[in-house]
Short mmCIF file of C-alpha atoms in Angstrom, two decimals:
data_model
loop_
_atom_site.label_atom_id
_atom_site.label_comp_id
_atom_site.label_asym_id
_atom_site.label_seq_id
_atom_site.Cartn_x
_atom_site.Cartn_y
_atom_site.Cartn_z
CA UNK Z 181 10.70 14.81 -2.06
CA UNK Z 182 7.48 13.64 -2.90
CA UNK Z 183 3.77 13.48 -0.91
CA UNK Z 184 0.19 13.15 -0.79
CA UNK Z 185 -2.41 14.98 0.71
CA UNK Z 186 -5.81 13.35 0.75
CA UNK Z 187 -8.08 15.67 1.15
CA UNK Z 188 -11.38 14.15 2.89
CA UNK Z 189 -10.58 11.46 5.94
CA UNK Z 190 -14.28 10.17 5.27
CA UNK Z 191 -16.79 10.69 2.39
CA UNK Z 192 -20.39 9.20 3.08
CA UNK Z 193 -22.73 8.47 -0.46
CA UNK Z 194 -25.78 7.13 -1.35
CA UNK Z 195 -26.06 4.23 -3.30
CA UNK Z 196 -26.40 5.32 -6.90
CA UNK Z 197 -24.91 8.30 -6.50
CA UNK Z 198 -21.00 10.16 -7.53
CA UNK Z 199 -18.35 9.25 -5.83
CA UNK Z 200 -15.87 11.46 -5.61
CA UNK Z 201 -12.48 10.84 -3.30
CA UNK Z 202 -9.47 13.77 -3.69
CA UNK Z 203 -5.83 13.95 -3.59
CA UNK Z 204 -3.31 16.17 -4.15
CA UNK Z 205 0.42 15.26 -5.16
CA UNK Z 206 3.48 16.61 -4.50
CA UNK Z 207 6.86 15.83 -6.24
CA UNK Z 208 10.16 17.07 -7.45
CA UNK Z 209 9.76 15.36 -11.08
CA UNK Z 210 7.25 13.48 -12.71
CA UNK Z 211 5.75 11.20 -10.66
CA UNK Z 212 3.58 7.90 -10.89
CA UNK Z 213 0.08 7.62 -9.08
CA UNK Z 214 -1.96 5.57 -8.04
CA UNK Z 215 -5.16 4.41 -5.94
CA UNK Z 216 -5.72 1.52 -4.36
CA UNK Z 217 -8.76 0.08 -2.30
CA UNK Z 218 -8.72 -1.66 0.93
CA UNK Z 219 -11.45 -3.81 2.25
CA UNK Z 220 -12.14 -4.69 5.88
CA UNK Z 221 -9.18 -7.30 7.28
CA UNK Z 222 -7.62 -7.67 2.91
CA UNK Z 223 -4.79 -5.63 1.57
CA UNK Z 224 -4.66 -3.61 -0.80
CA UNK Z 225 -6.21 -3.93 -4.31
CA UNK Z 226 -4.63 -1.50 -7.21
CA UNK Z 227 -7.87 0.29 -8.52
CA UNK Z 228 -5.90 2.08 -11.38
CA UNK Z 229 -2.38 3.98 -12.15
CA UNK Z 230 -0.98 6.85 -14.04
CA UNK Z 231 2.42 6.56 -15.45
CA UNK Z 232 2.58 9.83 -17.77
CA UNK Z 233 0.68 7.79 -20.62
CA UNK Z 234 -2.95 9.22 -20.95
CA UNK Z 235 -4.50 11.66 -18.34
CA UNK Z 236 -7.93 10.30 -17.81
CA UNK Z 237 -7.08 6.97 -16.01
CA UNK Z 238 -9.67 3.99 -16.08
CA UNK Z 239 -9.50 1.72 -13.62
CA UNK Z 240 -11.17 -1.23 -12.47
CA UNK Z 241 -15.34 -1.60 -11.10
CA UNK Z 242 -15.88 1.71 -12.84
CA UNK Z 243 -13.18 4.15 -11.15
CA UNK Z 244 -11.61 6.34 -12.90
CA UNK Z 245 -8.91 9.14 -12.02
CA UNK Z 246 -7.67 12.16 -14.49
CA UNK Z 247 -4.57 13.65 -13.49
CA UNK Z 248 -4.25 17.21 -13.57
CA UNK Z 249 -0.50 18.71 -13.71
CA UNK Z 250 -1.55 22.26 -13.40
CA UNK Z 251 -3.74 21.86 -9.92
CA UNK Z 252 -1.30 18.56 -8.92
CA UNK Z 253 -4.04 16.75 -8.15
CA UNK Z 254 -5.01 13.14 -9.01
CA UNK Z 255 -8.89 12.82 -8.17
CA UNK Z 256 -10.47 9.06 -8.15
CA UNK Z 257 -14.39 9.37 -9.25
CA UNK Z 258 -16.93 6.81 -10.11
CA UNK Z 259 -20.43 7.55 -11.85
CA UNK Z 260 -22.38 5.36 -9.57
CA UNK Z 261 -22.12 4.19 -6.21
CA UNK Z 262 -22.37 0.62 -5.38
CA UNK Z 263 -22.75 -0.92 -1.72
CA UNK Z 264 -19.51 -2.83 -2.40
CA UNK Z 265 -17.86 0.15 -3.16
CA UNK Z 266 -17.38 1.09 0.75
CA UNK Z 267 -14.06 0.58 1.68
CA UNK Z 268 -10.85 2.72 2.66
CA UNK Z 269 -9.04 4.16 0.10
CA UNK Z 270 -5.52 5.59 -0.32
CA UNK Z 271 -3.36 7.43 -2.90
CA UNK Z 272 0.12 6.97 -3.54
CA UNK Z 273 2.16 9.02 -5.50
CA UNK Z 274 5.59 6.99 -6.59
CA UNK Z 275 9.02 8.10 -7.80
CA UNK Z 276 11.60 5.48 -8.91
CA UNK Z 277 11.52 2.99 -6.39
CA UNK Z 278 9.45 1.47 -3.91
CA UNK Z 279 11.39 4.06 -1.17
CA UNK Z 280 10.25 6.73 -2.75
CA UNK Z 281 6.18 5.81 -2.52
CA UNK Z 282 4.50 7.40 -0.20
CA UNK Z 283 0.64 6.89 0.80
CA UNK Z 284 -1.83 9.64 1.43
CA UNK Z 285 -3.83 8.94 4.69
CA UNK Z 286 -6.62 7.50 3.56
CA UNK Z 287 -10.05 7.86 2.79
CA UNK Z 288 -13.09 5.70 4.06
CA UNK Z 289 -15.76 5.86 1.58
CA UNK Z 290 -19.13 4.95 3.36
CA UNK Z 291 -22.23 4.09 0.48
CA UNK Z 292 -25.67 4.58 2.60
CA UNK Z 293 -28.34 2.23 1.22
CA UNK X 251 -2.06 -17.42 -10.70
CA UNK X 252 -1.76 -17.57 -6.96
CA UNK X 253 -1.79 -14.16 -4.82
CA UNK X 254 0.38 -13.25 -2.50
CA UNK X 255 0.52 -15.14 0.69
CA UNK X 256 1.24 -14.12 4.01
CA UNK X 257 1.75 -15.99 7.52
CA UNK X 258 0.27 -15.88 10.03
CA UNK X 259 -2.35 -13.73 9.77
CA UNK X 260 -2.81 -12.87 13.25
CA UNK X 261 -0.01 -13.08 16.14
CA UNK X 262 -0.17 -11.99 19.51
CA UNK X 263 3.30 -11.24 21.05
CA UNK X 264 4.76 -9.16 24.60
CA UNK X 265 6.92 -6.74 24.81
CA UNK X 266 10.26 -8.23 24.84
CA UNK X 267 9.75 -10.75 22.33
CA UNK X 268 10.43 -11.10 18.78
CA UNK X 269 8.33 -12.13 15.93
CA UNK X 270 9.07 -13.32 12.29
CA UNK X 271 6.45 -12.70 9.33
CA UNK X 272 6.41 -14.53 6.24
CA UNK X 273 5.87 -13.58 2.70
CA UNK X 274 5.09 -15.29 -0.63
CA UNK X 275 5.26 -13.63 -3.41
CA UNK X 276 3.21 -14.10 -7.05
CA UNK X 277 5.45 -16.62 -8.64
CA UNK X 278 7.91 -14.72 -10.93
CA UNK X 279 7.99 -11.91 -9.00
CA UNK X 280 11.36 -10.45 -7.73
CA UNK X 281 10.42 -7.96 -5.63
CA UNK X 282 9.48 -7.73 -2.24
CA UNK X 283 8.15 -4.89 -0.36
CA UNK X 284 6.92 -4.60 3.60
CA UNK X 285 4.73 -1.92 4.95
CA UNK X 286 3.44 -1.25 8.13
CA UNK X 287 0.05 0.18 8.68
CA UNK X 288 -1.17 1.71 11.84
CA UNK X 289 -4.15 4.08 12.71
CA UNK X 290 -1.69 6.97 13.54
CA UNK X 291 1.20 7.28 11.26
CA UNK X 292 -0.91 4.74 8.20
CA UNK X 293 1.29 3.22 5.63
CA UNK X 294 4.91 3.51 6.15
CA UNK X 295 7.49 1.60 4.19
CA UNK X 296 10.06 -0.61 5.90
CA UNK X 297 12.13 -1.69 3.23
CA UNK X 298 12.33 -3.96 -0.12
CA UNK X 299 14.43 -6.99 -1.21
CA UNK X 300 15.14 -7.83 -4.80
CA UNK X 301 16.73 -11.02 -5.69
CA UNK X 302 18.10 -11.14 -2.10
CA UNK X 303 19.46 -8.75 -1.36
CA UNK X 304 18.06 -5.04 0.46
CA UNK X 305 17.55 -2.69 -1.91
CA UNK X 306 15.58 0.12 0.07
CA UNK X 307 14.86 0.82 2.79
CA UNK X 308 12.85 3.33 5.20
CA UNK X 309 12.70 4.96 8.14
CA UNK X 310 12.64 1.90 10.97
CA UNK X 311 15.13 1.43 13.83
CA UNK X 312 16.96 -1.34 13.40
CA UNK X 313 14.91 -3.76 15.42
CA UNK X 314 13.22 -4.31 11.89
CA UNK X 315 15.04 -6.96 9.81
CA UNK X 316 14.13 -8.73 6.82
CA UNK X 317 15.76 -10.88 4.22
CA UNK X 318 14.83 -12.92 1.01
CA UNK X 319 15.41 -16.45 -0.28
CA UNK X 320 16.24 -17.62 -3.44
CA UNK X 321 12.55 -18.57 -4.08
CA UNK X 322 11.75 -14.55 -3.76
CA UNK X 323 9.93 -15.67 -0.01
CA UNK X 324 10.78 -12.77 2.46
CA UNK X 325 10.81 -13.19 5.75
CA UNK X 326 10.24 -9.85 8.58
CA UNK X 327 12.04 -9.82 11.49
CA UNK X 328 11.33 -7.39 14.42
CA UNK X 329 13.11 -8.06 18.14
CA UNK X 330 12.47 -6.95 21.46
CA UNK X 331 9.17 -5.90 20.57
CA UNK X 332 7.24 -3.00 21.66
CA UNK X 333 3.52 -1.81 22.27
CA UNK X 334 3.94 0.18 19.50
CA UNK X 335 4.94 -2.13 16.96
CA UNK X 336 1.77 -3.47 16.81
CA UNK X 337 0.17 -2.71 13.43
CA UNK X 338 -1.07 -4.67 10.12
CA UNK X 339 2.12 -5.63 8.40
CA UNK X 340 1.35 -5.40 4.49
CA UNK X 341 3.82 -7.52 2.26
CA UNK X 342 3.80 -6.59 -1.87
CA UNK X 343 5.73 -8.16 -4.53
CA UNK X 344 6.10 -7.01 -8.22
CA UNK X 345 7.68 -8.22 -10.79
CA UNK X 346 10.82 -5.66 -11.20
CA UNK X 347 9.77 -3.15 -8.21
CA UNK X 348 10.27 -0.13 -10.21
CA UNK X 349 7.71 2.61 -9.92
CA UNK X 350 6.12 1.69 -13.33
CA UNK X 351 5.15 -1.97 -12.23
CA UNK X 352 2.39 -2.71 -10.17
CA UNK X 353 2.80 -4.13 -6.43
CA UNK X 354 0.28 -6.59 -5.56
CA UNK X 355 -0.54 -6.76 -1.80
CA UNK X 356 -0.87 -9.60 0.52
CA UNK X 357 -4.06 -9.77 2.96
CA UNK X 358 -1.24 -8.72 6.11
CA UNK X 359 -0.50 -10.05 9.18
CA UNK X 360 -2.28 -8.38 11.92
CA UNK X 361 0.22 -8.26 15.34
CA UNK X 362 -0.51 -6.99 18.47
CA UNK X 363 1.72 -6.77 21.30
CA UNK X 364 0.37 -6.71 25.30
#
């Protein structure tokens, strides 16, 4: 059985500033992960994935994710905030088939001016 | 490469009725995936067709149908709709739908039922 716990509903930045959105994995072998971002009223855009290649996971507009076996966690960071960064975004954490994904609850990242 | 496509994008529907959602996937692709997305439960799987036929599926009654052409364009199917199905359905297609390939998501169509 596999899941994901994100673990901030909403995280609120200044422009300029870290980002930092977190998730913790669960699952009974080694799993895939991933983050996507969704916009206002668009699906969902893959922002990067981890597929037991290299840990520290670069991703696209800057994001970046390291995955961390030993505290199952899977944390998506970005140096700088940008204004068209703010958006909802979710973790997934895969298995072998599409079934077996399952989506944390989301996070809506809010980048104050 | 053209995205994939989804229509309508917004459909209003009453209890009662039914409602079929369309889905085009990136050409090549196989694999076709349907989500729905609501405030309270958030992404939930529904099921996935590969080269037409089901090949998983989740946790939905029944009243959820889908099916695939030969073209890889998936149709959803829900009858005798109710207030709670109404929710952004989110389509994805990839190009095996194994957990190593990438599922590229259509913009969703948004339905809400009075």
């Amino acid at each position: 059985a596999q899941s994901v716990t994100q673990l901030d509903s909403h995280v609120s930045v200044s422009e300029g500033t870290p980002v930092l959105l977190r998730c913790n994995y669960s699952s009974s072998y080694s799993p895939s992960l991933f983050w996507y971002v969704q916009h206002p009223n668009k699906g969902l855009q893959l922002l990067l994935k981890y597929t037991s290649a290299a840990t520290l996971v670069k991703g696209i507009n800057g994001f970046e994710a390291e995955f961390k076996k030993s505290e199952t966690s899977f944390h998506l960071t970005k140096p700088s905030a940008h204004m068209s960064d703010a958006a909802e975004y979710f973790c997934v954490v895969s298995g072998k088939n599409n079934n077996d994904m399952r989506f944390g609850a989301g996070t809506r990242l809010t980048v104050k001016p | 490469k053209a995205g994939v496509t989804q229509t309508p994008r917004y459909l209003i529907k009453t209890r009662g009725q039914q409602v079929t959602l369309s889905c085009s996937p990136i050409s090549g692709h196989r694999s076709v995936s349907w989500y729905q997305q609501t405030p309270g439960q958030g992404l939930q799987f529904l099921f996935e067709y590969f080269s037409e036929t089901q090949r998983n599926k989740g946790n939905f009654p029944g009243r959820f149908s889908g099916r695939q052409f030969s073209n890889s364009r998936s149709e959803m199917n829900v009858s005798t709709l109710e207030l709670g199905d109404s929710a952004l359905y989110l389509c994805a297609s990839s190009f095996t739908g194994t957990a190593y390939n990438e599922q590229f998501f259509g913009p969703g169509t948004r339905l809400t039922v009075l």
